[in-house]
mmCIF file of C-alpha atoms in Angstrom:
data_model
loop_
_atom_site.group_PDB
_atom_site.id
_atom_site.type_symbol
_atom_site.label_atom_id
_atom_site.label_comp_id
_atom_site.label_asym_id
_atom_site.label_seq_id
_atom_site.Cartn_x
_atom_site.Cartn_y
_atom_site.Cartn_z
ATOM 1 C CA UNK M 19 130.443 54.287 343.575
ATOM 2 C CA UNK M 20 133.065 56.215 341.004
ATOM 3 C CA UNK M 21 136.265 54.237 340.784
ATOM 4 C CA UNK M 22 139.488 56.218 339.961
ATOM 5 C CA UNK M 23 141.873 54.557 337.871
ATOM 6 C CA UNK M 24 144.347 57.468 337.733
ATOM 7 C CA UNK M 25 146.046 55.854 340.861
ATOM 8 C CA UNK M 26 146.657 52.677 339.341
ATOM 9 C CA UNK M 27 148.255 54.025 336.160
ATOM 10 C CA UNK M 28 150.866 55.846 337.564
ATOM 11 C CA UNK M 29 154.416 54.252 338.229
ATOM 12 C CA UNK M 30 155.070 53.567 341.805
ATOM 13 C CA UNK M 31 158.675 54.599 342.533
ATOM 14 C CA UNK M 32 160.211 53.998 345.837
ATOM 15 C CA UNK M 33 161.225 57.169 347.494
ATOM 16 C CA UNK M 34 164.528 57.033 349.462
ATOM 17 C CA UNK M 35 165.038 60.541 350.618
ATOM 18 C CA UNK M 36 168.207 60.182 352.233
ATOM 19 C CA UNK M 37 169.848 59.002 348.742
ATOM 20 C CA UNK M 38 167.982 61.635 346.974
ATOM 21 C CA UNK M 39 169.224 64.396 349.212
ATOM 22 C CA UNK M 40 172.734 62.976 349.211
ATOM 23 C CA UNK M 41 172.655 63.304 345.485
ATOM 24 C CA UNK M 42 171.410 66.888 345.515
ATOM 25 C CA UNK M 43 174.142 67.781 347.743
ATOM 26 C CA UNK M 44 176.604 66.162 345.606
ATOM 27 C CA UNK M 45 175.236 67.875 342.394
ATOM 28 C CA UNK M 46 175.043 71.278 344.488
ATOM 29 C CA UNK M 47 178.864 71.250 345.497
ATOM 30 C CA UNK M 48 179.904 70.199 342.188
ATOM 31 C CA UNK M 49 181.357 66.687 343.385
ATOM 32 C CA UNK M 50 179.122 65.062 340.620
ATOM 33 C CA UNK M 51 177.921 66.589 337.347
ATOM 34 C CA UNK M 52 174.293 66.171 336.732
ATOM 35 C CA UNK M 53 173.720 64.752 333.306
ATOM 36 C CA UNK M 54 170.201 65.189 331.784
ATOM 37 C CA UNK M 55 168.633 62.109 330.812
ATOM 38 C CA UNK M 56 168.379 61.835 326.891
ATOM 39 C CA UNK M 57 164.810 61.522 325.832
ATOM 40 C CA UNK M 58 164.259 59.071 322.722
ATOM 41 C CA UNK M 59 162.148 60.794 320.406
ATOM 42 C CA UNK M 60 159.958 59.195 318.003
ATOM 43 C CA UNK M 61 162.105 59.949 314.827
ATOM 44 C CA UNK M 62 164.711 57.956 316.815
ATOM 45 C CA UNK M 63 162.321 55.080 316.696
ATOM 46 C CA UNK M 64 161.270 55.571 313.168
ATOM 47 C CA UNK M 65 164.957 55.710 312.007
ATOM 48 C CA UNK M 66 165.904 52.488 313.788
ATOM 49 C CA UNK M 67 162.966 50.712 312.011
ATOM 50 C CA UNK M 68 163.733 52.132 308.669
ATOM 51 C CA UNK M 69 167.286 51.168 309.221
ATOM 52 C CA UNK M 70 166.142 47.404 310.098
ATOM 53 C CA UNK M 71 163.681 47.578 306.846
ATOM 54 C CA UNK M 72 166.268 48.384 304.599
ATOM 55 C CA UNK M 73 168.560 45.611 305.648
ATOM 56 C CA UNK M 74 165.564 42.836 305.442
ATOM 57 C CA UNK M 75 165.068 43.023 301.594
ATOM 58 C CA UNK M 76 168.336 42.570 300.605
ATOM 59 C CA UNK M 77 169.459 39.876 303.091
ATOM 60 C CA UNK M 78 166.125 38.061 301.593
ATOM 61 C CA UNK M 79 167.097 38.590 298.318
ATOM 62 C CA UNK M 80 170.462 37.103 298.600
ATOM 63 C CA UNK M 81 169.217 34.131 300.493
ATOM 64 C CA UNK M 82 166.701 33.308 297.993
ATOM 65 C CA UNK M 83 167.426 31.109 294.576
ATOM 66 C CA UNK M 84 166.409 32.740 291.337
ATOM 67 C CA UNK M 85 163.449 30.095 291.194
ATOM 68 C CA UNK M 86 162.320 30.926 294.520
ATOM 69 C CA UNK M 87 162.384 34.596 293.640
ATOM 70 C CA UNK M 88 160.182 33.827 290.513
ATOM 71 C CA UNK M 89 157.813 31.563 292.233
ATOM 72 C CA UNK M 90 157.234 34.505 294.636
ATOM 73 C CA UNK M 91 156.972 37.109 291.787
ATOM 74 C CA UNK M 92 154.417 34.503 290.214
ATOM 75 C CA UNK M 93 152.226 34.225 293.303
ATOM 76 C CA UNK M 94 152.191 38.237 293.930
ATOM 77 C CA UNK M 95 151.183 38.910 290.193
ATOM 78 C CA UNK M 96 148.189 36.246 290.662
ATOM 79 C CA UNK M 97 147.250 38.060 293.932
ATOM 80 C CA UNK M 98 147.313 41.484 292.165
ATOM 81 C CA UNK M 99 145.412 40.388 289.145
ATOM 82 C CA UNK M 100 142.747 38.512 291.531
ATOM 83 C CA UNK M 101 142.000 41.352 293.303
ATOM 84 C CA UNK M 102 141.187 43.405 290.099
ATOM 85 C CA UNK M 103 138.875 40.498 288.610
#
C-alpha cells in the first residue's frame, strides 16, 4: 500500500469563505487597500546574522580581562600546533 505524505506536509488553513468574500469586496471597492506581504529573503536573514556576529566579538573582548584573553590565546595556539604535529 502506497502512503502519500504530501497531504500531511501541507499546512492546514481554516477557510472562512464569508470573511474572504468580505475582504475581496472591500479591496474591489477601494475601502481597504490591499498590502502585499513582504517576503523575507535569504539575504535578510544573512544580514541579521552578520549583524549579531559583529556585535558578539567586541562585547566578549570588552568583558574579558587581559589575563583571560591571554589564556584563551595560549589555548588556541596550543590547539593549532597540536593539529600540525
